[in-house]
PDB file of C-alpha atoms in Angstrom:
ATOM      1  CA  UNK A  25     231.445 146.111  64.651  1.00 37.00           C
ATOM      2  CA  UNK A  26     234.750 147.304  63.223  1.00 40.00           C
ATOM      3  CA  UNK A  27     236.317 144.646  61.029  1.00 46.00           C
ATOM      4  CA  UNK A  28     239.288 142.824  62.560  1.00 51.00           C
ATOM      5  CA  UNK A  29     238.660 144.518  65.879  1.00 85.00           C
ATOM      6  CA  UNK A  30     238.267 142.541  69.074  1.00 94.00           C
ATOM      7  CA  UNK A  31     235.813 143.912  71.606  1.00 96.00           C
ATOM      8  CA  UNK A  32     235.904 142.550  75.170  1.00 96.00           C
ATOM      9  CA  UNK A  33     233.114 143.219  77.667  1.00 97.00           C
ATOM     10  CA  UNK A  34     233.373 142.155  81.321  1.00 97.00           C
ATOM     11  CA  UNK A  35     230.210 142.303  83.416  1.00 96.00           C
ATOM     12  CA  UNK A  36     229.750 140.630  86.801  1.00 96.00           C
ATOM     13  CA  UNK A  37     230.329 136.895  86.112  1.00 97.00           C
ATOM     14  CA  UNK A  38     230.463 137.020  82.306  1.00 98.00           C
ATOM     15  CA  UNK A  39     233.099 137.879  79.716  1.00 98.00           C
ATOM     16  CA  UNK A  40     231.974 138.518  76.141  1.00 98.00           C
ATOM     17  CA  UNK A  41     234.375 138.720  73.209  1.00 98.00           C
ATOM     18  CA  UNK A  42     233.191 139.969  69.825  1.00 97.00           C
ATOM     19  CA  UNK A  43     235.229 139.806  66.642  1.00 97.00           C
ATOM     20  CA  UNK A  44     234.536 140.009  62.904  1.00 95.00           C
ATOM     21  CA  UNK A  45     236.191 137.418  60.669  1.00 95.00           C
ATOM     22  CA  UNK A  46     236.383 137.831  56.902  1.00 94.00           C
ATOM     23  CA  UNK A  47     235.443 134.179  56.297  1.00 96.00           C
ATOM     24  CA  UNK A  48     232.164 132.313  55.872  1.00 97.00           C
ATOM     25  CA  UNK A  49     230.117 131.045  58.796  1.00 97.00           C
ATOM     26  CA  UNK A  50     230.672 127.502  57.540  1.00 97.00           C
ATOM     27  CA  UNK A  51     234.474 127.813  57.527  1.00 97.00           C
ATOM     28  CA  UNK A  52     234.557 129.477  60.949  1.00 97.00           C
ATOM     29  CA  UNK A  53     232.326 126.751  62.418  1.00 98.00           C
ATOM     30  CA  UNK A  54     234.513 124.045  60.841  1.00 97.00           C
ATOM     31  CA  UNK A  55     237.716 125.578  62.199  1.00 97.00           C
ATOM     32  CA  UNK A  56     236.098 125.679  65.657  1.00 96.00           C
ATOM     33  CA  UNK A  57     234.864 122.077  65.569  1.00 96.00           C
ATOM     34  CA  UNK A  58     237.368 119.751  63.863  1.00 96.00           C
ATOM     35  CA  UNK A  59     240.601 118.317  65.329  1.00 97.00           C
ATOM     36  CA  UNK A  60     242.796 119.084  62.323  1.00 97.00           C
ATOM     37  CA  UNK A  61     241.986 122.788  62.692  1.00 98.00           C
ATOM     38  CA  UNK A  62     241.762 123.010  66.492  1.00 98.00           C
ATOM     39  CA  UNK A  63     245.315 121.713  66.964  1.00 97.00           C
ATOM     40  CA  UNK A  64     246.594 124.589  64.799  1.00 97.00           C
ATOM     41  CA  UNK A  65     245.188 127.525  66.785  1.00 97.00           C
ATOM     42  CA  UNK A  66     243.455 126.613  70.076  1.00 96.00           C
ATOM     43  CA  UNK A  67     244.647 128.412  73.185  1.00 94.00           C
ATOM     44  CA  UNK A  68     246.576 131.507  74.227  1.00 94.00           C
ATOM     45  CA  UNK A  69     249.924 132.596  72.783  1.00 95.00           C
ATOM     46  CA  UNK A  70     252.678 129.998  72.944  1.00 95.00           C
ATOM     47  CA  UNK A  71     250.411 127.034  73.734  1.00 95.00           C
ATOM     48  CA  UNK A  72     250.127 123.852  71.706  1.00 96.00           C
ATOM     49  CA  UNK A  73     247.330 121.305  71.842  1.00 97.00           C
ATOM     50  CA  UNK A  74     247.083 117.523  72.028  1.00 97.00           C
ATOM     51  CA  UNK A  75     243.587 116.081  71.621  1.00 98.00           C
ATOM     52  CA  UNK A  76     242.989 112.877  73.609  1.00 97.00           C
ATOM     53  CA  UNK A  77     239.411 112.436  72.355  1.00 97.00           C
ATOM     54  CA  UNK A  78     236.790 114.591  70.702  1.00 98.00           C
ATOM     55  CA  UNK A  79     233.129 113.631  70.434  1.00 98.00           C
ATOM     56  CA  UNK A  80     231.697 116.725  68.767  1.00 98.00           C
ATOM     57  CA  UNK A  81     228.025 116.040  69.479  1.00 98.00           C
ATOM     58  CA  UNK A  82     225.427 117.180  72.008  1.00 98.00           C
ATOM     59  CA  UNK A  83     226.529 115.649  75.311  1.00 98.00           C
ATOM     60  CA  UNK A  84     229.875 114.635  73.787  1.00 98.00           C
ATOM     61  CA  UNK A  85     233.177 114.991  75.627  1.00 97.00           C
ATOM     62  CA  UNK A  86     236.368 116.657  74.448  1.00 97.00           C
ATOM     63  CA  UNK A  87     239.517 115.865  76.420  1.00 96.00           C
ATOM     64  CA  UNK A  88     242.717 117.672  75.546  1.00 96.00           C
ATOM     65  CA  UNK A  89     246.033 118.821  76.930  1.00 96.00           C
ATOM     66  CA  UNK A  90     247.252 122.374  76.474  1.00 94.00           C
ATOM     67  CA  UNK A  91     251.054 122.471  76.546  1.00 96.00           C
ATOM     68  CA  UNK A  92     252.170 125.802  77.979  1.00 93.00           C
ATOM     69  CA  UNK A  93     255.217 127.736  76.839  1.00 94.00           C
ATOM     70  CA  UNK A  94     256.600 127.197  80.370  1.00 93.00           C
ATOM     71  CA  UNK A  95     256.634 123.409  79.778  1.00 95.00           C
ATOM     72  CA  UNK A  96     253.589 122.786  82.009  1.00 92.00           C
ATOM     73  CA  UNK A  97     250.754 120.592  80.693  1.00 93.00           C
ATOM     74  CA  UNK A  98     247.196 121.656  81.430  1.00 89.00           C
ATOM     75  CA  UNK A  99     244.610 118.872  81.145  1.00 91.00           C
ATOM     76  CA  UNK A 100     241.124 119.968  80.117  1.00 91.00           C
ATOM     77  CA  UNK A 101     237.756 118.332  79.747  1.00 93.00           C
ATOM     78  CA  UNK A 102     234.769 119.917  78.006  1.00 95.00           C
ATOM     79  CA  UNK A 103     231.220 118.670  77.565  1.00 96.00           C
ATOM     80  CA  UNK A 104     229.240 119.943  74.594  1.00 98.00           C
ATOM     81  CA  UNK A 105     225.795 121.062  75.729  1.00 98.00           C
ATOM     82  CA  UNK A 106     224.254 122.355  72.512  1.00 98.00           C
ATOM     83  CA  UNK A 107     225.656 122.297  68.991  1.00 98.00           C
ATOM     84  CA  UNK A 108     223.555 124.109  66.398  1.00 98.00           C
ATOM     85  CA  UNK A 109     225.565 123.877  63.163  1.00 97.00           C
ATOM     86  CA  UNK A 110     226.635 126.407  61.878  1.00 97.00           C
ATOM     87  CA  UNK A 111     225.089 128.936  64.276  1.00 98.00           C
ATOM     88  CA  UNK A 112     226.409 128.167  67.747  1.00 98.00           C
ATOM     89  CA  UNK A 113     228.340 125.879  70.065  1.00 98.00           C
ATOM     90  CA  UNK A 114     227.672 125.776  73.807  1.00 98.00           C
ATOM     91  CA  UNK A 115     229.946 123.801  76.101  1.00 98.00           C
ATOM     92  CA  UNK A 116     230.835 123.458  79.756  1.00 96.00           C
ATOM     93  CA  UNK A 117     234.419 123.255  80.937  1.00 91.00           C
ATOM     94  CA  UNK A 118     234.326 120.467  83.512  1.00 87.00           C
ATOM     95  CA  UNK A 119     237.848 120.370  84.900  1.00 76.00           C
ATOM     96  CA  UNK A 120     240.909 118.396  83.941  1.00 71.00           C
ATOM     97  CA  UNK A 121     239.266 115.045  83.279  1.00 52.00           C
ATOM     98  CA  UNK A 122     240.638 113.570  86.500  1.00 56.00           C
ATOM     99  CA  UNK A 123     238.068 114.817  88.990  1.00 51.00           C
ATOM    100  CA  UNK A 124     239.567 118.281  89.438  1.00 52.00           C
ATOM    101  CA  UNK A 125     236.989 120.954  88.696  1.00 51.00           C
ATOM    102  CA  UNK A 126     239.344 123.821  89.438  1.00 71.00           C
ATOM    103  CA  UNK A 127     238.127 125.783  86.417  1.00 76.00           C
ATOM    104  CA  UNK A 128     234.382 125.452  85.919  1.00 79.00           C
ATOM    105  CA  UNK A 129     232.586 127.702  83.442  1.00 91.00           C
ATOM    106  CA  UNK A 130     230.294 127.617  80.435  1.00 96.00           C
ATOM    107  CA  UNK A 131     231.043 129.039  76.980  1.00 97.00           C
ATOM    108  CA  UNK A 132     228.711 129.900  74.152  1.00 98.00           C
ATOM    109  CA  UNK A 133     230.157 130.621  70.719  1.00 98.00           C
ATOM    110  CA  UNK A 134     227.776 132.318  68.285  1.00 98.00           C
ATOM    111  CA  UNK A 135     228.492 132.605  64.563  1.00 98.00           C
ATOM    112  CA  UNK A 136     226.492 135.386  62.842  1.00 97.00           C
ATOM    113  CA  UNK A 137     226.652 136.014  59.100  1.00 97.00           C
ATOM    114  CA  UNK A 138     227.555 139.582  58.181  1.00 95.00           C
ATOM    115  CA  UNK A 139     227.983 140.231  54.470  1.00 93.00           C
ATOM    116  CA  UNK A 140     230.664 137.855  53.180  1.00 92.00           C
ATOM    117  CA  UNK A 141     232.052 137.374  56.684  1.00 95.00           C
ATOM    118  CA  UNK A 142     231.070 136.335  60.174  1.00 97.00           C
ATOM    119  CA  UNK A 143     230.703 138.027  63.541  1.00 97.00           C
ATOM    120  CA  UNK A 144     231.861 135.703  66.290  1.00 97.00           C
ATOM    121  CA  UNK A 145     230.555 136.240  69.813  1.00 98.00           C
ATOM    122  CA  UNK A 146     232.197 134.175  72.563  1.00 98.00           C
ATOM    123  CA  UNK A 147     230.559 134.372  75.976  1.00 98.00           C
ATOM    124  CA  UNK A 148     232.137 132.820  79.055  1.00 97.00           C
ATOM    125  CA  UNK A 149     229.820 132.497  82.051  1.00 97.00           C
ATOM    126  CA  UNK A 150     231.219 131.813  85.525  1.00 95.00           C
ATOM    127  CA  UNK A 151     229.267 130.845  88.656  1.00 94.00           C
ATOM    128  CA  UNK A 152     229.927 134.233  90.263  1.00 95.00           C
ATOM    129  CA  UNK A 153     231.865 137.471  89.890  1.00 96.00           C
ATOM    130  CA  UNK A 154     234.306 136.198  92.534  1.00 93.00           C
ATOM    131  CA  UNK A 155     234.883 133.001  90.520  1.00 92.00           C
ATOM    132  CA  UNK A 156     235.595 134.962  87.344  1.00 94.00           C
ATOM    133  CA  UNK A 157     238.040 137.161  89.265  1.00 94.00           C
ATOM    134  CA  UNK A 158     239.745 134.100  90.816  1.00 90.00           C
ATOM    135  CA  UNK A 159     240.173 132.332  87.469  1.00 89.00           C
ATOM    136  CA  UNK A 160     241.373 135.524  85.834  1.00 93.00           C
ATOM    137  CA  UNK A 161     243.903 136.119  88.615  1.00 92.00           C
ATOM    138  CA  UNK A 162     245.165 132.516  88.621  1.00 87.00           C
ATOM    139  CA  UNK A 163     245.154 131.781  84.870  1.00 86.00           C
ATOM    140  CA  UNK A 164     244.888 135.149  83.105  1.00 91.00           C
ATOM    141  CA  UNK A 165     241.543 134.057  81.660  1.00 91.00           C
ATOM    142  CA  UNK A 166     240.493 137.350  80.067  1.00 96.00           C
ATOM    143  CA  UNK A 167     243.812 138.026  78.335  1.00 95.00           C
ATOM    144  CA  UNK A 168     243.949 134.339  77.390  1.00 94.00           C
ATOM    145  CA  UNK A 169     240.536 134.661  75.731  1.00 95.00           C
ATOM    146  CA  UNK A 170     241.758 137.628  73.701  1.00 96.00           C
ATOM    147  CA  UNK A 171     244.890 135.765  72.597  1.00 95.00           C
ATOM    148  CA  UNK A 172     242.763 132.700  71.798  1.00 95.00           C
ATOM    149  CA  UNK A 173     240.687 134.674  69.274  1.00 96.00           C
ATOM    150  CA  UNK A 174     243.713 136.450  67.822  1.00 95.00           C
ATOM    151  CA  UNK A 175     245.379 133.053  67.280  1.00 96.00           C
ATOM    152  CA  UNK A 176     242.189 131.953  65.512  1.00 97.00           C
ATOM    153  CA  UNK A 177     242.354 135.075  63.306  1.00 96.00           C
ATOM    154  CA  UNK A 178     246.021 134.415  62.470  1.00 95.00           C
ATOM    155  CA  UNK A 179     245.256 130.801  61.556  1.00 97.00           C
ATOM    156  CA  UNK A 180     242.335 131.824  59.325  1.00 96.00           C
ATOM    157  CA  UNK A 181     244.605 134.256  57.482  1.00 94.00           C
ATOM    158  CA  UNK A 182     246.964 131.352  56.713  1.00 95.00           C
ATOM    159  CA  UNK A 183     244.301 129.016  55.340  1.00 94.00           C
ATOM    160  CA  UNK A 184     241.893 131.272  53.467  1.00 84.00           C
TER     161      UNK A 184
END
């Protein structure tokens, strides 16, 4: 993988993003799993984040609001399925926390040591190809995923 290059692969109902970060696995995992870091980078360009609650444990719930650059608030609710520190985080997006399951997908974030740095692989799995296409059309999911990881990279540059 070329350093600092983001690779995006779309196949059927899955989007995979791969990116090398010149930081340790431990730091990358920490930045992905603690509120003080998440509020600094989470989301696409122009978004800010308010965390309502975060139980970072297997079965735990994370409720948050993404504040869009257009002034709209997007409520989100995630359930952590499998946390294997510092190797991977698997979670399911389960709607907006108020019964709306408009966006329903599963993500797996894998942290792989490579030299002094880390390869990050983020997989987003949707129920079908049609569902991925719908969410991408409505929310710009694929471009949002790319911006999400670039915002992570920019934040890591600031703190390392």
